[in-house]
Amino acid sequence: AIRMTQSPSSLSASTGDRVTITCRASQGISSYLAWYQQKPGKAPKLLIYAASTLQSGVPSRFSGSGSGTDFTLTISCLQSEDFATYYCQQYYSYPRTFGQGTKLEIK
Amino acid sequence: QLQLQESGPGLVKPSETLSLTCTVSGGSISSSSYYWGWIRQPPGKGLEWIGSIYYSGSTYYNPSLKSRVTISVDTSKNQFSLKLSSVTAADTAVYYCAGGRVLDYWGQGTLVTVSS
């Protein structure tokens, strides 16, 4: 199975900050990577797929980049509603695997 | 816009079989453009992919659960289902159904507790 490793595991930031979360795959996955946002008690929400394609309705302050084994999710100007846990997931091969999550907290 | 809704018992006894159904509305479960899956999340932990099924009926399972998992689809009801046998307390989690071209659409999740 492909292992997905996110860093950091947690992150404190302030509204208006620019933050970057990284995701590394244990082997190449081309661009078959998705990013999800999850708020407490809610289902995950797809933000980005194909490593850099913004899902419809997702604010443009979210962006993704990378291919192969190294990927990043960037939030350009944090808003209060962005404080949540973020997961990456590869869909290059089965079994599908998620990163362990990055909890973004208010500083 | 697809909508997914999980249903099933919230409490299952150890060694029994967990059964959940996901009802899809707003689109056809038989669409060749979509695939469907189950994901779970133990309390306070991360997401674990359980398995997926395609419109063709092809299934893929997490190797760590493969011996206990069955995912099936009922096109007449626009539903797909999860069965997980021989459950233990370690299977206590919120279970989500999801689907789409990637996992675009998610159900709200249902907490299943394994306890006697």
CSV table of N, CA, C and O in Angstrom, one decimal, chain A residues 2-3 14-15 23-25 33 35-37 50-51 53 58 71-72 74 87 91-92 101-102 106:
chain,number,residue,atom,x,y,z
A,2,ILE,N,0.4,2.3,-0.7
A,2,ILE,CA,1.1,3.6,-0.7
A,2,ILE,C,0.9,4.3,0.6
A,2,ILE,O,-0.3,4.5,1.0
A,3,ARG,N,2.0,4.7,1.2
A,3,ARG,CA,1.8,5.4,2.5
A,3,ARG,C,1.8,6.9,2.2
A,3,ARG,O,2.7,7.4,1.5
A,14,SER,N,-2.9,32.5,12.3
A,14,SER,CA,-3.8,33.5,12.6
A,14,SER,C,-4.6,33.8,11.3
A,14,SER,O,-4.1,33.6,10.2
A,15,THR,N,-5.8,34.4,11.5
A,15,THR,CA,-6.5,34.9,10.4
A,15,THR,C,-5.7,35.8,9.5
A,15,THR,O,-5.0,36.7,10.0
A,23,CYS,N,2.3,16.9,1.8
A,23,CYS,CA,1.9,15.5,1.7
A,23,CYS,C,2.9,14.8,0.9
A,23,CYS,O,3.1,15.2,-0.3
A,24,ARG,N,3.4,13.7,1.4
A,24,ARG,CA,4.4,13.0,0.7
A,24,ARG,C,3.9,11.5,0.5
A,24,ARG,O,3.5,10.9,1.5
A,25,ALA,N,4.0,11.0,-0.7
A,25,ALA,CA,3.6,9.6,-1.0
A,25,ALA,C,4.9,8.7,-1.0
A,25,ALA,O,6.0,9.2,-1.4
A,33,LEU,N,-4.0,12.9,-6.6
A,33,LEU,CA,-4.1,13.3,-5.2
A,33,LEU,C,-5.2,14.2,-5.0
A,33,LEU,O,-5.5,15.1,-5.8
A,35,TRP,N,-7.3,16.6,-1.8
A,35,TRP,CA,-7.3,17.2,-0.5
A,35,TRP,C,-8.7,17.4,0.0
A,35,TRP,O,-9.6,17.8,-0.7
A,36,TYR,N,-8.9,17.1,1.3
A,36,TYR,CA,-10.2,17.2,2.0
A,36,TYR,C,-10.1,18.1,3.2
A,36,TYR,O,-9.0,18.0,3.9
A,37,GLN,N,-11.1,18.8,3.5
A,37,GLN,CA,-11.3,19.6,4.7
A,37,GLN,C,-12.3,18.9,5.6
A,37,GLN,O,-13.4,18.6,5.1
A,50,ALA,N,-6.9,15.9,-8.5
A,50,ALA,CA,-5.9,15.9,-9.5
A,50,ALA,C,-4.7,16.9,-9.1
A,50,ALA,O,-4.2,17.6,-9.9
A,51,ALA,N,-4.5,16.9,-7.8
A,51,ALA,CA,-3.4,17.6,-7.2
A,51,ALA,C,-3.6,19.1,-7.2
A,51,ALA,O,-3.1,19.8,-6.2
A,53,THR,N,-6.6,20.8,-9.1
A,53,THR,CA,-7.8,21.3,-9.6
A,53,THR,C,-8.8,21.6,-8.5
A,53,THR,O,-9.1,20.7,-7.7
A,58,VAL,N,-15.3,25.9,-4.2
A,58,VAL,CA,-14.2,26.1,-3.2
A,58,VAL,C,-13.5,27.4,-3.4
A,58,VAL,O,-13.2,27.7,-4.6
A,71,PHE,N,3.6,16.9,-2.6
A,71,PHE,CA,2.4,17.7,-2.9
A,71,PHE,C,2.2,18.8,-1.8
A,71,PHE,O,2.7,18.6,-0.6
A,72,THR,N,1.6,19.9,-2.1
A,72,THR,CA,1.3,20.9,-1.1
A,72,THR,C,-0.1,21.4,-1.3
A,72,THR,O,-0.7,21.5,-2.4
A,74,THR,N,-2.0,24.9,-0.1
A,74,THR,CA,-1.8,26.3,0.4
A,74,THR,C,-3.1,27.0,0.6
A,74,THR,O,-4.0,26.9,-0.3
A,87,TYR,N,-6.9,16.5,5.1
A,87,TYR,CA,-6.4,15.2,4.8
A,87,TYR,C,-6.0,15.2,3.3
A,87,TYR,O,-6.8,15.7,2.4
A,91,TYR,N,-5.4,8.5,-5.0
A,91,TYR,CA,-6.3,7.6,-5.7
A,91,TYR,C,-5.6,7.0,-7.0
A,91,TYR,O,-6.3,6.8,-8.0
A,92,TYR,N,-4.3,6.9,-6.9
A,92,TYR,CA,-3.5,6.3,-8.0
A,92,TYR,C,-3.7,4.8,-8.0
A,92,TYR,O,-3.7,4.2,-9.1
A,101,GLY,N,-3.6,13.4,8.6
A,101,GLY,CA,-4.3,14.6,8.9
A,101,GLY,C,-3.4,15.7,9.4
A,101,GLY,O,-2.4,15.5,10.1
A,102,THR,N,-3.8,17.0,9.1
A,102,THR,CA,-3.2,18.1,9.7
A,102,THR,C,-4.2,19.0,10.3
A,102,THR,O,-5.2,19.5,9.6
A,106,ILE,N,-6.4,27.9,15.5
A,106,ILE,CA,-6.2,29.4,15.7
A,106,ILE,C,-5.1,29.7,16.7
A,106,ILE,O,-5.1,29.1,17.8
